[in-house]
Short mmCIF file of C-alpha atoms and ligand atoms in Angstrom, two decimals:
data_model
loop_
_atom_site.label_atom_id
_atom_site.label_comp_id
_atom_site.label_asym_id
_atom_site.label_seq_id
_atom_site.Cartn_x
_atom_site.Cartn_y
_atom_site.Cartn_z
CA UNK K 5 169.54 7.27 62.03
CA UNK K 6 167.56 8.71 59.11
CA UNK K 7 164.74 11.17 59.56
CA UNK K 8 162.20 13.11 57.55
CA UNK K 9 161.03 16.37 59.06
CA UNK K 10 157.85 17.56 57.37
CA UNK K 11 157.43 21.26 58.06
CA UNK K 12 153.77 22.13 57.46
CA UNK K 13 153.70 25.91 57.07
CA UNK K 14 157.19 25.70 55.57
CA UNK K 15 156.97 29.16 53.99
CA UNK K 16 155.50 30.90 57.04
CA UNK K 17 156.94 33.39 59.48
CA UNK K 18 157.68 30.83 62.20
CA UNK K 19 159.42 28.54 59.71
CA UNK K 20 161.84 31.07 58.31
CA UNK K 21 162.36 33.20 61.42
CA UNK K 22 162.81 30.46 64.04
CA UNK K 23 162.74 26.91 62.71
CA UNK K 24 165.06 27.14 59.71
CA UNK K 25 167.73 29.13 61.61
CA UNK K 26 167.48 26.58 64.45
CA UNK K 27 167.81 23.65 62.03
CA UNK K 28 170.71 25.39 60.35
CA UNK K 29 172.45 25.89 63.72
CA UNK K 30 171.92 22.21 64.53
CA UNK K 31 173.44 21.35 61.13
CA UNK K 32 176.35 23.73 61.79
CA UNK K 33 176.93 22.18 65.23
CA UNK K 34 177.00 18.73 63.62
CA UNK K 35 174.01 17.58 65.68
CA UNK K 36 171.52 17.12 62.85
CA UNK K 37 171.81 13.64 61.38
CA UNK K 38 173.10 14.29 57.86
CA UNK K 39 170.92 11.61 56.32
CA UNK K 40 167.78 13.60 57.03
CA UNK K 41 165.35 15.47 54.83
CA UNK K 42 163.53 18.67 55.74
CA UNK K 43 160.39 18.89 53.63
CA UNK K 44 158.69 22.28 53.59
CA UNK K 45 154.94 22.09 52.91
CA UNK K 46 152.61 24.91 51.83
CA UNK K 47 150.11 25.68 49.07
CA UNK K 48 152.61 27.61 46.91
CA UNK K 49 153.85 25.91 43.79
CA UNK K 50 157.61 25.80 44.39
CA UNK K 51 160.37 23.49 43.19
CA UNK K 52 163.01 22.33 45.68
CA UNK K 53 165.40 24.88 44.14
CA UNK K 54 162.90 27.72 44.48
CA UNK K 55 162.23 26.76 48.09
CA UNK K 56 165.95 26.70 48.86
CA UNK K 57 166.34 30.14 47.25
CA UNK K 58 163.41 31.47 49.31
CA UNK K 59 164.89 30.20 52.57
CA UNK K 60 168.37 31.42 51.57
CA UNK K 61 166.99 34.93 51.00
CA UNK K 62 165.24 34.86 54.37
CA UNK K 63 168.53 34.16 56.13
CA UNK K 64 169.54 37.76 55.29
CA UNK K 65 166.99 38.83 57.90
CA UNK K 66 168.13 36.68 60.82
CA UNK K 67 170.81 37.55 63.42
CA UNK K 68 174.24 37.97 61.91
CA UNK K 69 175.70 35.10 63.95
CA UNK K 70 173.04 32.76 62.59
CA UNK K 71 173.63 33.53 58.91
CA UNK K 72 175.46 30.96 56.83
CA UNK K 73 179.06 31.53 55.73
CA UNK K 74 179.78 31.21 51.98
CA UNK K 75 179.18 27.62 50.88
CA UNK K 76 177.61 26.65 54.20
CA UNK K 77 174.02 27.16 53.12
CA UNK K 78 174.51 25.05 49.99
CA UNK K 79 175.53 22.04 52.12
CA UNK K 80 172.55 22.58 54.45
CA UNK K 81 170.23 23.13 51.46
CA UNK K 82 170.84 19.58 50.21
CA UNK K 83 168.49 18.53 53.02
CA UNK K 84 165.74 20.96 51.96
CA UNK K 85 162.82 19.89 49.79
CA UNK K 86 159.38 21.29 49.06
CA UNK K 87 155.98 19.69 48.65
CA UNK K 88 152.92 21.62 47.49
CA UNK K 89 149.98 20.56 49.53
CA UNK K 90 146.73 22.01 50.82
CA UNK K 91 146.17 20.60 54.29
CA UNK K 92 142.42 20.99 53.94
CA UNK K 93 142.37 18.70 50.86
CA UNK K 94 142.34 14.98 51.73
CA UNK K 95 143.69 14.03 48.29
CA UNK K 96 146.94 15.93 48.86
CA UNK K 97 148.00 13.62 51.71
CA UNK K 98 148.59 10.80 49.24
CA UNK K 99 151.35 12.87 47.64
CA UNK K 100 152.94 13.28 51.05
CA UNK K 101 152.66 9.53 51.65
CA UNK K 102 154.41 8.88 48.32
CA UNK K 103 157.21 11.33 49.19
CA UNK K 104 157.75 9.68 52.56
CA UNK K 105 157.72 6.17 51.05
CA UNK K 106 160.68 7.16 48.82
CA UNK K 107 162.85 7.08 51.90
CA UNK K 108 161.11 5.07 54.65
CA UNK K 109 163.04 7.03 57.25
CA UNK K 110 163.55 5.68 60.80
CA UNK K 111 161.79 8.72 62.21
CA UNK K 112 159.17 10.96 60.61
CA UNK K 113 158.46 14.27 62.32
CA UNK K 114 155.33 16.17 61.33
CA UNK K 115 155.75 19.76 62.51
CA UNK K 116 152.46 21.67 62.36
CA UNK K 117 153.65 25.30 62.04
CA UNK K 118 150.29 26.39 60.66
CA UNK K 119 147.14 27.96 62.05
CA UNK K 120 145.63 25.72 64.77
CA UNK K 121 142.39 25.60 62.76
CA UNK K 122 144.21 23.11 60.50
CA UNK K 123 145.40 20.81 63.32
CA UNK K 124 142.31 18.63 63.46
CA UNK K 125 141.96 18.07 59.73
CA UNK K 126 145.71 17.48 59.40
CA UNK K 127 145.68 14.78 62.11
CA UNK K 128 142.61 13.08 60.68
CA UNK K 129 143.99 13.07 57.16
CA UNK K 130 147.47 11.94 58.19
CA UNK K 131 145.78 8.94 59.80
CA UNK K 132 143.52 8.35 56.78
CA UNK K 133 146.63 8.24 54.58
CA UNK K 134 148.25 5.73 56.95
CA UNK K 135 150.90 8.21 58.05
CA UNK K 136 150.37 7.72 61.79
CA UNK K 137 152.84 4.86 62.07
CA UNK K 138 154.85 3.95 65.16
CA UNK K 139 157.83 5.97 63.91
CA UNK K 140 155.79 9.16 63.45
CA UNK K 141 156.07 12.11 65.84
CA UNK K 142 153.92 15.18 65.66
CA UNK K 143 154.88 18.66 66.86
CA UNK K 144 152.11 21.09 67.74
CA UNK K 145 152.80 24.80 67.97
CA UNK K 146 150.99 27.14 70.30
CA UNK K 147 148.29 28.28 70.57
CA UNK K 148 146.75 24.86 71.13
CA UNK K 149 143.20 26.10 71.23
CA UNK K 150 141.53 29.24 72.41
CA UNK K 151 140.07 27.92 75.65
CA UNK K 152 139.72 24.67 77.57
CA UNK K 153 137.07 23.21 75.24
CA UNK K 154 138.99 23.90 72.01
CA UNK K 155 142.22 22.68 73.60
CA UNK K 156 140.52 19.45 74.62
CA UNK K 157 139.04 18.99 71.16
CA UNK K 158 142.47 19.28 69.52
CA UNK K 159 144.09 16.98 72.08
CA UNK K 160 141.34 14.40 71.66
CA UNK K 161 141.76 14.37 67.89
CA UNK K 162 145.54 14.09 68.07
CA UNK K 163 145.36 11.35 70.68
CA UNK K 164 142.86 9.42 68.63
CA UNK K 165 145.50 8.95 65.91
CA UNK K 166 148.79 8.97 67.85
CA UNK K 167 149.83 7.97 71.36
CA UNK K 168 150.81 10.61 73.91
CA UNK K 169 154.49 9.67 73.60
CA UNK K 170 154.36 10.60 69.90
CA UNK K 171 152.95 14.08 70.60
CA UNK K 172 155.33 16.99 71.16
CA UNK K 173 153.55 20.16 72.31
CA UNK K 174 156.01 22.98 72.03
CA UNK K 175 156.46 25.65 74.65
CA UNK K 176 159.71 27.16 73.46
CA UNK K 177 160.37 28.71 76.88
CA UNK K 178 161.13 25.22 78.14
CA UNK K 179 163.89 24.97 75.53
CA UNK K 180 165.62 28.14 76.73
CA UNK K 181 169.01 27.44 78.30
CA UNK K 182 168.07 29.64 81.25
CA UNK K 183 164.98 27.56 82.01
CA UNK K 184 167.02 24.38 81.88
CA UNK K 185 169.44 26.09 84.24
CA UNK K 186 166.57 26.69 86.60
CA UNK K 187 166.03 22.91 86.72
CA UNK K 188 169.80 22.44 87.12
CA UNK K 189 169.94 25.03 89.91
CA UNK K 190 167.11 23.43 91.82
CA UNK K 191 167.72 19.74 91.24
CA UNK K 192 171.46 19.55 90.50
CA UNK K 193 172.55 21.44 93.63
CA UNK K 194 171.58 20.94 97.24
CA UNK K 195 172.28 24.54 98.23
CA UNK K 196 168.88 26.07 97.54
CA UNK K 197 166.50 23.21 98.23
CA UNK K 198 166.28 23.74 102.03
CA UNK K 199 165.54 27.42 101.38
CA UNK K 200 163.07 26.83 98.56
CA UNK K 201 159.89 27.13 100.61
CA UNK K 202 157.47 29.41 102.37
CA UNK K 203 159.56 29.68 105.56
CA UNK K 204 162.37 31.50 103.72
CA UNK K 205 160.83 32.89 100.53
CA UNK K 206 158.63 35.97 100.81
CA UNK K 207 157.45 36.20 97.19
CA UNK K 208 158.39 35.25 93.65
CA UNK K 209 158.03 37.49 90.62
CA UNK K 210 157.97 36.35 87.01
CA UNK K 211 158.37 39.10 84.41
CA UNK K 212 158.24 38.56 80.65
CA UNK K 213 158.50 42.03 79.17
CA UNK K 214 158.68 42.81 75.49
CA UNK K 215 159.49 46.20 74.02
CA UNK K 216 158.05 45.23 70.64
CA UNK K 217 154.41 45.80 69.72
CA UNK K 218 152.33 43.38 67.69
CA UNK K 219 154.44 43.88 64.55
CA UNK K 220 152.71 42.29 61.55
CA UNK K 221 150.59 39.96 63.67
CA UNK K 222 147.95 42.49 64.76
CA UNK K 223 144.96 40.46 63.58
CA UNK K 224 146.22 37.28 65.26
CA UNK K 225 147.09 39.10 68.48
CA UNK K 226 143.80 40.96 68.65
CA UNK K 227 141.92 37.68 68.87
CA UNK K 228 144.41 36.25 71.36
CA UNK K 229 145.74 38.77 73.91
CA UNK K 230 148.54 38.52 76.45
CA UNK K 231 146.77 36.09 78.78
CA UNK K 232 146.39 33.39 76.12
CA UNK K 233 149.60 34.27 74.28
CA UNK K 234 151.99 34.36 77.24
CA UNK K 235 150.42 33.42 80.58
CA UNK K 236 148.49 30.21 79.85
CA UNK K 237 151.66 28.65 78.47
CA UNK K 238 155.06 30.31 79.07
CA UNK K 239 154.47 32.06 82.40
CA UNK K 240 152.69 29.06 83.94
CA UNK K 241 155.42 26.71 82.73
CA UNK K 242 157.99 28.96 84.44
CA UNK K 243 155.86 28.94 87.57
CA UNK K 244 155.82 25.14 87.46
CA UNK K 245 159.59 24.96 87.09
CA UNK K 246 159.94 27.23 90.12
CA UNK K 247 157.35 25.61 92.36
CA UNK K 248 157.39 21.89 91.50
CA UNK K 249 158.64 19.25 93.90
CA UNK K 250 161.87 17.47 92.96
CA UNK K 251 160.91 14.75 90.45
CA UNK K 252 161.91 11.17 91.26
CA UNK K 253 164.09 11.03 88.13
CA UNK K 254 164.72 13.00 84.95
CA UNK K 255 162.20 11.11 82.80
CA UNK K 256 159.58 13.13 80.98
CA UNK K 257 156.59 11.84 82.91
CA UNK K 258 158.29 12.20 86.31
CA UNK K 259 158.88 15.88 85.52
CA UNK K 260 155.46 16.41 84.01
CA UNK K 261 153.69 14.73 86.93
CA UNK K 262 155.27 17.27 89.29
CA UNK K 263 154.42 20.23 87.06
CA UNK K 264 150.84 19.01 86.85
CA UNK K 265 150.58 18.95 90.66
CA UNK K 266 151.61 22.61 90.78
CA UNK K 267 148.93 23.57 88.26
CA UNK K 268 146.35 21.60 90.22
CA UNK K 269 147.41 23.40 93.40
CA UNK K 270 146.91 26.90 92.01
CA UNK K 271 144.36 28.60 94.25
CA UNK K 272 141.04 28.86 92.44
CA UNK K 273 139.82 32.33 91.50
CA UNK K 274 137.09 34.01 93.53
CA UNK K 275 135.22 37.15 92.38
CA UNK K 276 137.23 39.21 94.92
CA UNK K 277 140.56 37.77 93.74
CA UNK K 278 139.65 38.42 90.09
CA UNK K 279 138.81 42.05 90.89
CA UNK K 280 142.05 42.64 92.80
CA UNK K 281 144.61 40.20 91.43
CA UNK K 282 144.00 40.08 87.69
CA UNK K 283 145.09 43.35 86.06
CA UNK K 284 144.91 43.89 82.33
CA UNK K 285 146.27 46.79 80.31
CA UNK K 286 146.53 48.00 76.74
CA UNK K 287 149.26 50.28 75.41
CA UNK K 288 148.61 53.74 74.12
CA UNK K 289 151.02 55.76 71.98
CA UNK K 290 154.38 56.44 73.56
CA UNK K 291 158.12 56.18 73.09
CA UNK K 292 160.18 53.01 73.08
CA UNK K 293 163.95 53.32 72.85
CA UNK K 294 163.51 57.03 72.06
CA UNK K 295 161.21 56.35 69.10
CA UNK K 296 157.56 57.32 68.92
CA UNK K 297 155.29 54.29 68.52
CA UNK K 298 151.53 54.12 67.87
CA UNK K 299 148.82 52.98 70.24
CA UNK K 300 147.75 49.33 70.08
CA UNK K 301 144.39 50.32 68.62
CA UNK K 302 146.18 52.07 65.75
CA UNK K 303 148.26 49.01 64.82
CA UNK K 304 147.44 47.36 61.46
CA UNK K 305 144.94 44.51 61.82
CA UNK K 306 143.72 45.65 65.24
CA UNK K 307 140.11 46.65 65.90
CA UNK K 308 140.17 50.42 66.71
CA UNK K 309 137.83 49.71 69.65
CA UNK K 310 139.63 46.58 70.77
CA UNK K 311 139.48 45.48 74.41
CA UNK K 312 142.28 42.96 73.92
CA UNK K 313 144.87 43.09 76.68
CA UNK K 314 148.51 43.70 75.76
CA UNK K 315 149.54 43.55 79.42
CA UNK K 316 148.65 41.21 82.27
CA UNK K 317 149.68 41.21 85.92
CA UNK K 318 148.44 38.44 88.20
CA UNK K 319 148.88 37.38 91.79
CA UNK K 320 148.77 33.62 92.11
CA UNK K 321 149.00 31.37 95.13
CA UNK K 322 149.89 27.72 95.32
CA UNK K 323 147.86 25.96 97.95
CA UNK K 324 150.23 23.30 99.26
CA UNK K 325 152.57 22.82 102.23
CA UNK K 326 155.64 24.23 100.50
CA UNK K 327 154.08 27.43 99.20
CA UNK K 328 150.94 28.30 101.18
CA UNK K 329 150.74 32.07 101.60
CA UNK K 330 153.62 32.92 99.24
CA UNK K 331 152.42 35.20 96.45
CA UNK K 332 153.65 34.45 92.93
CA UNK K 333 153.39 37.61 90.85
CA UNK K 334 153.28 37.21 87.09
CA UNK K 335 153.49 40.07 84.64
CA UNK K 336 153.90 40.19 80.91
CA UNK K 337 153.24 42.73 78.24
CA UNK K 338 154.06 44.29 74.94
CA UNK K 339 155.60 47.73 74.39
CA UNK K 340 157.03 47.78 77.89
CA UNK K 341 160.14 49.74 78.90
CA UNK K 342 162.58 46.95 77.99
CA UNK K 343 162.87 43.52 76.48
CA UNK K 344 163.55 41.71 79.69
CA UNK K 345 162.41 38.36 81.00
CA UNK K 346 163.50 37.43 84.49
CA UNK K 347 162.42 35.78 87.71
CA UNK K 348 163.07 37.30 91.11
CA UNK K 349 162.98 35.10 94.19
CA UNK K 350 162.75 37.41 97.19
CA UNK K 351 163.88 35.79 100.42
CA UNK K 352 162.57 36.94 103.76
CA UNK K 353 164.67 39.50 105.63
CA UNK K 354 166.91 38.41 108.49
CA UNK K 355 164.63 37.77 111.49
CA UNK K 356 166.59 40.03 113.82
CA UNK K 357 168.43 43.10 112.49
CA UNK K 358 171.79 43.85 114.07
CA UNK K 359 172.90 45.79 110.98
CA UNK K 360 171.27 48.61 109.12
CA UNK K 361 170.53 47.55 105.60
CA UNK K 362 169.17 49.32 102.53
CA UNK K 363 165.58 48.34 101.95
CA UNK K 364 164.77 45.66 99.40
CA UNK K 365 168.24 45.60 97.88
CA UNK K 366 169.36 42.13 98.81
CA UNK K 367 168.29 38.67 99.87
CA UNK K 368 167.20 37.87 96.41
CA UNK K 369 168.00 35.51 93.59
CA UNK K 370 167.49 36.87 90.09
CA UNK K 371 167.23 34.41 87.22
CA UNK K 372 167.69 36.20 83.91
CA UNK K 373 165.94 34.57 80.96
CA UNK K 374 166.41 37.09 78.17
CA UNK K 375 168.16 38.93 76.66
CA UNK K 376 170.78 38.01 79.27
CA UNK K 377 171.02 34.45 80.50
CA UNK K 378 172.38 34.06 84.00
CA UNK K 379 171.93 34.14 87.74
CA UNK K 380 172.53 36.91 90.22
CA UNK K 381 172.54 36.31 93.94
CA UNK K 382 172.05 39.61 95.74
CA UNK K 383 173.50 39.72 99.23
CA UNK K 384 174.48 42.27 101.82
CA UNK K 385 178.11 42.84 102.71
CA UNK K 386 180.22 45.10 104.84
CA UNK K 387 181.29 47.97 102.63
CA UNK K 388 183.45 50.93 103.62
CA UNK K 389 183.15 51.77 107.27
CA UNK K 390 181.69 55.17 108.04
CA UNK K 391 183.81 56.44 110.97
CA UNK K 392 181.83 59.69 111.10
CA UNK K 393 178.65 57.84 111.99
CA UNK K 394 177.90 57.82 115.69
CA UNK K 395 175.47 54.96 115.30
CA UNK K 396 176.33 51.65 116.92
CA UNK K 397 174.72 49.91 113.96
CA UNK K 398 176.86 49.29 110.91
CA UNK K 399 175.26 49.84 107.53
CA UNK K 400 175.58 47.04 105.01
CA UNK K 401 175.91 47.50 101.30
CA UNK K 402 174.33 45.40 98.54
CA UNK K 403 176.67 43.22 96.48
CA UNK K 404 175.88 40.50 94.01
CA UNK K 405 177.33 37.32 92.73
CA UNK K 406 176.90 37.34 88.98
CA UNK K 407 176.94 34.06 87.06
CA UNK K 408 176.84 34.94 83.40
CA UNK K 409 176.08 31.72 81.53
CA UNK K 410 176.50 33.41 78.14
CA UNK K 411 180.11 34.25 79.06
CA UNK K 412 180.84 30.89 80.64
CA UNK K 413 179.32 28.63 78.01
CA UNK K 414 179.22 31.08 75.06
CA UNK K 415 179.40 29.27 71.75
CA UNK K 416 178.57 25.88 73.29
CA UNK K 417 175.02 27.04 73.98
CA UNK K 418 172.14 25.59 72.06
CA UNK K 419 169.16 27.86 71.33
CA UNK K 420 165.61 26.96 72.40
CA UNK K 421 164.21 25.84 69.03
CA UNK K 422 167.43 24.02 68.17
CA UNK K 423 167.29 22.05 71.41
CA UNK K 424 163.60 21.27 70.99
CA UNK K 425 163.89 20.19 67.36
CA UNK K 426 166.78 17.87 68.20
CA UNK K 427 164.80 16.48 71.12
CA UNK K 428 161.86 15.69 68.82
CA UNK K 429 164.12 13.90 66.36
CA UNK K 430 165.66 11.95 69.27
CA UNK K 431 162.24 11.28 70.84
CA UNK K 432 162.96 13.06 74.16
CA UNK K 433 159.76 14.45 75.68
CA UNK K 434 161.15 16.12 78.84
CA UNK K 435 160.81 19.65 77.52
CA UNK K 436 157.36 19.22 75.98
CA UNK K 437 154.00 19.75 77.58
CA UNK K 438 151.59 16.91 78.27
CA UNK K 439 147.90 17.36 77.47
CA UNK K 440 146.80 17.26 81.13
CA UNK K 441 149.20 20.09 81.98
CA UNK K 442 147.75 22.19 79.19
CA UNK K 443 144.19 21.49 80.23
CA UNK K 444 144.92 22.37 83.84
CA UNK K 445 146.53 25.64 82.77
CA UNK K 446 143.47 26.50 80.67
CA UNK K 447 141.21 25.60 83.58
CA UNK K 448 143.03 28.15 85.74
CA UNK K 449 143.02 31.01 83.20
CA UNK K 450 139.45 30.54 81.97
CA UNK K 451 137.78 32.35 84.90
CA UNK K 452 139.98 35.35 84.11
CA UNK K 453 138.90 35.26 80.46
CA UNK K 454 135.23 35.06 81.52
CA UNK K 455 135.60 37.83 84.08
CA UNK K 456 137.20 40.20 81.56
CA UNK K 457 134.64 39.31 78.91
CA UNK K 458 131.91 40.56 81.22
CA UNK K 459 133.80 43.60 82.46
CA UNK K 460 132.87 46.53 80.21
CA UNK K 461 135.56 48.76 81.76
CA UNK K 462 138.11 47.11 79.44
CA UNK K 463 141.88 47.08 79.89
CA UNK K 464 143.64 49.93 81.66
CA UNK K 465 145.67 52.17 79.36
CA UNK K 466 149.44 52.48 79.76
CA UNK K 467 151.85 54.51 77.67
CA UNK K 468 154.12 52.46 75.41
CA UNK K 469 157.64 52.40 76.88
CA UNK K 470 156.51 52.18 80.52
CA UNK K 471 156.11 49.20 82.85
CA UNK K 472 152.35 48.89 82.38
CA UNK K 473 149.37 50.38 84.21
CA UNK K 474 149.84 51.69 87.75
CA UNK K 475 147.24 49.16 88.94
CA UNK K 476 149.94 46.47 88.56
CA UNK K 477 152.14 48.33 91.06
CA UNK K 478 149.17 48.89 93.36
CA UNK K 479 148.37 45.17 93.25
CA UNK K 480 151.81 44.11 94.43
CA UNK K 481 152.00 46.99 96.93
CA UNK K 482 148.93 45.62 98.74
CA UNK K 483 151.16 42.74 99.85
CA UNK K 484 153.87 45.20 100.89
CA UNK K 485 156.14 44.39 97.92
CA UNK K 486 157.22 46.10 94.71
CA UNK K 487 158.31 45.01 91.25
CA UNK K 488 162.07 44.66 90.92
CA UNK K 489 162.63 47.90 89.00
CA UNK K 490 160.59 49.87 91.55
CA UNK K 491 162.39 48.73 94.72
P1 LIG O 12 152.11 32.38 58.71
O1 LIG O 12 153.29 33.26 58.50
O2 LIG O 12 150.76 32.89 58.35
O3 LIG O 12 152.39 31.02 57.92
C1 LIG O 12 151.42 30.03 57.75
C2 LIG O 12 152.00 28.93 56.90
O4 LIG O 12 151.00 27.93 56.73
C3 LIG O 12 152.42 29.37 55.52
O5 LIG O 12 153.54 28.62 55.10
C4 LIG O 12 151.20 29.03 54.69
O6 LIG O 12 151.55 28.92 53.34
C5 LIG O 12 150.81 27.71 55.32
N1 LIG O 12 149.41 27.35 55.10
C6 LIG O 12 148.32 28.10 55.38
N2 LIG O 12 147.19 27.44 55.03
C7 LIG O 12 147.59 26.24 54.53
C8 LIG O 12 146.91 25.11 54.00
N3 LIG O 12 145.58 25.07 53.90
N4 LIG O 12 147.65 24.07 53.58
C9 LIG O 12 149.00 24.07 53.64
N5 LIG O 12 149.69 25.11 54.15
C10 LIG O 12 149.01 26.17 54.57
O7 LIG O 12 152.00 31.92 60.23
P2 LIG O 12 153.17 31.78 61.31
O8 LIG O 12 153.40 33.09 61.94
O9 LIG O 12 154.32 31.08 60.69
O10 LIG O 12 152.48 30.87 62.41
C11 LIG O 12 152.19 29.49 62.22
C12 LIG O 12 151.68 28.91 63.53
O11 LIG O 12 152.70 29.01 64.53
C13 LIG O 12 150.48 29.68 64.08
O12 LIG O 12 149.64 28.79 64.77
C14 LIG O 12 151.12 30.64 65.08
O13 LIG O 12 150.23 31.03 66.08
C15 LIG O 12 152.24 29.76 65.63
N6 LIG O 12 153.35 30.53 66.18
C16 LIG O 12 153.98 31.48 65.43
C17 LIG O 12 155.06 32.18 65.97
C18 LIG O 12 155.80 33.21 65.16
O14 LIG O 12 156.74 33.80 65.70
N7 LIG O 12 155.43 33.45 63.93
C19 LIG O 12 155.47 31.91 67.28
C20 LIG O 12 154.83 30.91 68.00
C21 LIG O 12 153.77 30.23 67.44
P3 LIG O 12 150.48 29.11 52.14
O15 LIG O 12 149.53 30.18 52.57
O16 LIG O 12 151.32 29.44 50.97
O17 LIG O 12 149.82 27.78 52.01
#
C-alpha cells in the first residue's frame, strides 16, 4: 500500500517533538509502509534536503532511545519531503494537488498540526482543489475549538467536505498503551466486570499531574487553561473508558456509541455543584524537584493578572444504573509535585470486619498511565503475627500485586502517537473521537467555563511543587475520601 502523509505545520513543535519521532519509531519497527512519503508543509522556503537537515537536528533533542543510530536517519529521510505553502492562500493548494498527483497514492493523510484557526480554511481549500477524494483522511489535533459553538463550527466544515469515517480527531491519551490496557482489562477479562459497578466501587479518581509549567507555550496556555487543555478531552475520555458499558464488538462505532452514552449520562451542573465540585487553582512560585520555579503569572507570554486555571479538580457523577451515587473525582494540573498520571478505583470495604485493617490502604486497583505503565491491585493479607497483642482481632497488612507492563512487554510497546499514526494510515478509527462525543464533552464543561468567567474570585493559589490548592482535598473529604497520596 502506498501513502502520502501531508504534515501541515511540518516545522512546528508538535511535528518535531512528537510526530517525527513517532513516525521514525514506526519506520524502525518496520510498520511504516516503505513506499510512503511524508510531506512537511509550512510557510518557510526549504528544500527537501534542508527540511531533512532540520528534522535531523531536532532528533538531538528527543529521548535517547528514540534517536536514530548512524545511517538510520538517512534511510528514514528518503521518505521526507517539504512543500512551502501558506494555508490561508487558496492558490497554494494547487501546488499541493500537483505534488500529490505525482504519486496518486492509495491513501492520502492530511495531518493538521497547525493552529485550529486554520482548520476551516484548510478544509474548504482542500475541497476547492479537489483534494477531498475517497482515499483522503484528515487528522485534527486538539484543541478542536474553544467551546461548543466553535467546536461545532469546525466539525460542520470538516463534515461538509469529508465523511465522518475520513475524519480522525486525535486524543493521544487514547493511543497510550495503558489506556488500551484499560480496555483489555475490562473487556478481555471476566474477573472485574461483576465488580465494576456501584455495589462494589466506592469512588474512582483520575489524576493527570504534570510537574512542568507552561514552558514556551505561555500565550497559548493562557487563553486555554487546564479545563479546556486536559479535562474536556483527555480526562473525560479516560472517564468514558472506565465507565462505559461493554461494547457489542470492537468496531469503532460500537466503542464510540458506548462512550457517548457515558458523556450523556454525566449529571448536569447545578449552581450548588459548581460552587462545591469545580475547583480551580493557579500556581505561585515554588520548588519542583528541588529547583525554584516562577509563578504562572511570571511565565513568558502569560498575562501578569491572568485568571487562567493551571489546576482543576472536579467531582462528577454518572446518572445511570451502574454508577448512580459513585463519585468520579478528576484532577489535573501543572507544576504539581510529580509527573504522574494514574487512575485509582477504590472498592468498598468488606461489609463486616473480622480483622483489623489499616485504613484506606487496600481494596483498590491502581492503573498507572505515566510515567509508569502498569496495574497494581492492592489487597490485605496476613502479615507477621503479633503474639504480644492481646486482641482477638488479627491485624492485616497491605500487599499489592504489581503488573509492570513496561517490564513485561518492554521493547514491543508502541508509543501513543506511533499507534495513532499507523491507525490513520490503516484507516482504523477505534482510538479516535467522534464529533458527537466531542460536542457532548463540551456541553458538560461549558457551564464550568461560564461559572468561572463570572466568578471574580479567580483561581485559588497553590505553590508550585505541591498537589494543588487545599480546596481540592476539602472537596473530596466532604464525601469521606482522600486523594491517593493523602490516604
Ligand atoms: P507551532 O510550533 O507554533 O507550529 C505551527 C506550525 O504551523 C509551524 O510549522 C508553522 O510554520 C505552521 N504554520 C503556521 N501558520 C501557517 C500557515 N498560514 N500556513 C502554513 N503553515 C503554517 O505549534 P505546535 O505547538 O506545533 O502546535 C500545532 C497545533 O497542535 C496547535 O493547534 C496545538 O494546539 C496542537 N498541539 C500541540 C502540542 C504540542 O505539544 N506542541 C500538543 C497537542 C496539540 P510557519 O510559521 O513557518 O508557516
